[in-house]
Amino acid sequence: MPEGRLYIGNRRYSSWSLRGWLAVKLAKLDVEEVLIHFSRPGPTPAIGKLSPNGLVPYLEHRGARVWESLAVCEYCAEFEPSLWPSDQVARAHARAISAEMHAGFVGLRQSMWMNLGRDFSGLGRTPEALADVAHIEATWAETRQRFGAGGPFLFGVAFTAADAMFAPVVTRFFTWRPEISDATRAYCDAVRAHPLVSDWYVGAAAEPDDWLLPDYETVR
C-alpha cells in the first residue's frame, strides 16, 4: 500500500507539478499520484480544498504534509541525498539557483508559459521574458563551467534537484523557441531526453482534449 499521495495538476501546463513530481520520482518515494485537472475561471476548487496553499504539487507522505516545489525537493533529499551535489560549495550553488528559480523570472512565466502540446515559436518575446532567458542562459553556463564537467546536466552526470527546478524552463524553450546558444540547446536536449521528463511528456500527450484551457492555448 502506498505511503502517501502526490497531488499534481495538468501535465501539459503545470510547471510546479513537474518540479515536485521529478523530485518524488528521483527519491523513489512510494506514493499514489493524484492528478486534479485545472478548471476555469479562477482557481481550481478541488485543489483549494486539499492543499494548504491552494496549489499543486502537494505531497502527503508518512504523516508529513509538504507543499511548494522547492520544499518538496528538500523533503525528498532527506531520502535521496544525491538530489543535491555532495560537494558543499556546489550544493550551496545548487540551492541558490533553485531558490532563484522558485522566486523569480516573472517575465518568462507571464509571456512564455508551459504548454507541452503547442508550438509558439517566435512568440512571447517581451523585453522582460528575453531578459530572463539571457539570465537563465548565463546561470546555466556558469554552473556548467564550474560544476558540470563530465556530464550533460548542471552539476555533471547526475540529474539533481536543480535540474528538476529548471526542467519546466527547458520545456518553455522547446515550446517558444527563443534564440539560445548551442550550449543551452545541448543542455535542453539532455533534460528533454531524461527518462522521467520523457515520461511526463507522454502523460501530457495522453490527457483528454476536454482538459484544454483556452488561456493556456492562446497567445495573449
XYZ file of C-alpha atoms in Angstrom:
220
model
C 0.000 0.000 0.000
C 1.401 3.450 -0.915
C 2.891 5.537 1.879
C 1.168 8.710 0.761
C -0.127 10.785 -2.119
C 1.321 13.328 -4.505
C -1.256 15.716 -5.909
C -0.398 17.310 -9.247
C -2.136 19.335 -11.951
C -2.282 19.018 -15.725
C 0.966 17.649 -17.063
C 0.529 19.790 -20.161
C 0.583 23.034 -18.183
C 1.691 22.590 -14.570
C 5.324 23.587 -14.285
C 5.328 23.418 -10.499
C 3.800 19.935 -10.550
C 6.589 18.773 -12.857
C 9.234 20.000 -10.407
C 7.703 18.234 -7.426
C 6.944 15.088 -9.394
C 10.540 14.811 -10.610
C 11.869 15.133 -7.063
C 9.479 12.471 -5.766
C 10.392 10.121 -8.591
C 14.125 10.674 -8.144
C 13.758 9.935 -4.419
C 11.685 6.846 -5.220
C 9.007 7.721 -2.676
C 6.184 5.192 -2.590
C 3.200 7.469 -3.189
C -0.004 7.403 -5.183
C -0.199 10.082 -7.875
C -3.449 12.021 -7.911
C -3.946 14.346 -10.883
C -6.545 17.086 -10.476
C -7.075 18.823 -13.781
C -7.372 22.589 -13.744
C -10.716 24.278 -14.138
C -11.573 27.821 -15.126
C -12.475 30.545 -14.345
C -10.447 31.159 -11.211
C -8.512 28.698 -9.057
C -9.428 25.010 -9.184
C -11.773 24.363 -6.231
C -10.741 20.717 -5.807
C -7.121 21.781 -5.291
C -8.070 24.593 -2.949
C -9.931 22.184 -0.700
C -6.978 19.874 -0.070
C -3.697 21.786 -0.494
C -2.625 24.124 2.341
C -1.674 26.863 -0.138
C -4.363 26.013 -2.677
C -1.764 24.951 -5.248
C -0.010 21.860 -6.568
C 2.197 19.975 -6.082
C 1.118 18.862 -2.659
C 2.771 15.837 -1.028
C 1.453 13.730 1.832
C 4.000 11.126 2.937
C 4.375 9.195 6.207
C 2.477 11.852 8.118
C 4.340 14.781 6.526
C 2.445 17.408 4.569
C 4.652 19.273 2.108
C 3.702 21.956 -0.387
C 5.733 24.277 -2.622
C 8.030 22.587 -5.125
C 11.307 23.625 -3.529
C 10.150 22.314 -0.144
C 9.199 19.046 -1.841
C 12.730 18.855 -3.279
C 14.261 19.415 0.153
C 12.000 16.796 1.711
C 12.862 14.275 -0.987
C 16.575 14.962 -0.499
C 16.235 13.629 3.053
C 15.512 10.245 1.471
C 17.824 10.640 -1.532
C 20.725 12.976 -0.630
C 22.077 12.819 -4.192
C 19.300 15.213 -5.186
C 21.810 17.869 -4.145
C 25.522 17.776 -5.083
C 27.785 16.149 -2.491
C 30.339 18.985 -2.573
C 29.413 21.755 -0.123
C 30.212 24.629 -2.482
C 28.365 23.016 -5.371
C 25.430 22.221 -3.097
C 25.212 25.846 -1.962
C 25.221 26.985 -5.575
C 22.534 24.454 -6.492
C 20.305 25.656 -3.691
C 20.852 29.307 -4.616
C 19.927 28.914 -8.276
C 16.975 26.702 -7.368
C 15.678 29.306 -4.929
C 16.112 31.995 -7.569
C 14.091 29.879 -9.986
C 11.397 29.393 -7.363
C 11.068 33.096 -6.640
C 11.901 34.857 -9.878
C 11.704 35.066 -13.650
C 8.245 36.629 -13.696
C 8.694 37.919 -17.244
C 9.332 34.425 -18.569
C 6.455 32.933 -16.596
C 3.985 35.528 -17.838
C 4.963 35.592 -21.500
C 6.261 32.053 -22.135
C 4.101 29.767 -20.038
C 4.376 25.990 -20.040
C 2.379 24.154 -22.697
C 3.778 20.798 -23.805
C 1.379 20.466 -26.734
C 1.865 23.659 -28.701
C 4.470 25.324 -30.898
C 4.637 29.042 -30.099
C 7.935 29.581 -31.909
C 8.981 33.200 -32.041
C 6.164 34.456 -29.830
C 6.189 35.782 -26.277
C 9.412 37.700 -26.779
C 8.743 40.585 -24.458
C 11.766 42.510 -23.168
C 11.159 41.078 -19.698
C 10.969 37.488 -20.958
C 14.095 37.857 -23.085
C 15.982 39.363 -20.152
C 15.007 36.302 -18.089
C 16.124 33.982 -20.895
C 19.520 35.704 -21.026
C 19.916 35.492 -17.258
C 18.985 31.812 -17.216
C 21.443 31.082 -20.018
C 24.202 32.849 -18.080
C 23.320 30.932 -14.925
C 23.387 27.605 -16.710
C 26.679 28.424 -18.445
C 28.393 29.466 -15.211
C 27.066 26.436 -13.354
C 28.134 24.026 -16.068
C 31.585 25.644 -16.282
C 32.170 25.466 -12.528
C 30.466 22.212 -11.598
C 29.214 20.354 -14.669
C 32.325 18.677 -16.053
C 31.855 15.068 -17.065
C 28.125 15.079 -17.679
C 25.282 16.782 -19.542
C 23.441 18.279 -16.565
C 24.037 21.365 -14.453
C 26.229 19.505 -11.973
C 27.636 16.840 -14.250
C 26.414 13.287 -14.581
C 23.598 13.353 -12.030
C 20.192 14.898 -12.686
C 19.766 16.907 -9.480
C 17.048 18.935 -7.802
C 18.434 21.991 -9.603
C 17.780 20.312 -12.945
C 14.291 19.432 -11.722
C 13.659 23.060 -10.800
C 14.725 24.244 -14.252
C 13.078 21.422 -16.234
C 9.916 23.466 -16.921
C 12.119 26.244 -18.311
C 13.544 23.700 -20.730
C 10.012 22.836 -21.858
C 9.328 26.537 -22.416
C 12.403 26.846 -24.591
C 11.123 23.989 -26.751
C 7.636 25.489 -26.976
C 8.525 29.137 -27.558
C 11.908 28.712 -29.284
C 13.708 31.870 -28.138
C 17.162 32.427 -29.583
C 19.573 30.428 -27.422
C 23.190 29.334 -27.635
C 24.373 25.917 -28.767
C 25.446 25.137 -25.201
C 21.985 25.985 -23.887
C 20.385 23.863 -26.583
C 22.611 20.903 -25.692
C 21.568 21.162 -22.042
C 17.898 21.395 -23.047
C 18.267 18.309 -25.225
C 19.802 16.380 -22.316
C 16.976 17.318 -19.952
C 14.317 16.526 -22.539
C 15.887 13.102 -23.122
C 15.897 12.182 -19.421
C 13.536 9.199 -18.973
C 11.445 10.911 -16.306
C 10.980 14.060 -18.371
C 10.069 11.904 -21.363
C 7.512 10.060 -19.236
C 5.956 13.382 -18.220
C 5.623 14.384 -21.882
C 3.940 11.059 -22.668
C 1.469 11.622 -19.852
C 0.759 15.155 -21.081
C 0.042 13.894 -24.598
C -2.470 11.386 -23.208
C -4.593 13.982 -21.431
C -8.078 14.355 -22.933
C -8.996 17.274 -25.150
C -11.663 18.476 -22.745
C -8.889 19.370 -20.297
C -7.529 22.017 -22.675
C -7.773 25.574 -21.324
C -8.104 28.499 -23.740
C -5.971 30.815 -21.607
C -3.036 28.390 -21.953
C -3.698 27.607 -25.611
C -3.969 31.156 -26.987
C -1.146 33.679 -27.077
C -2.370 36.843 -25.450
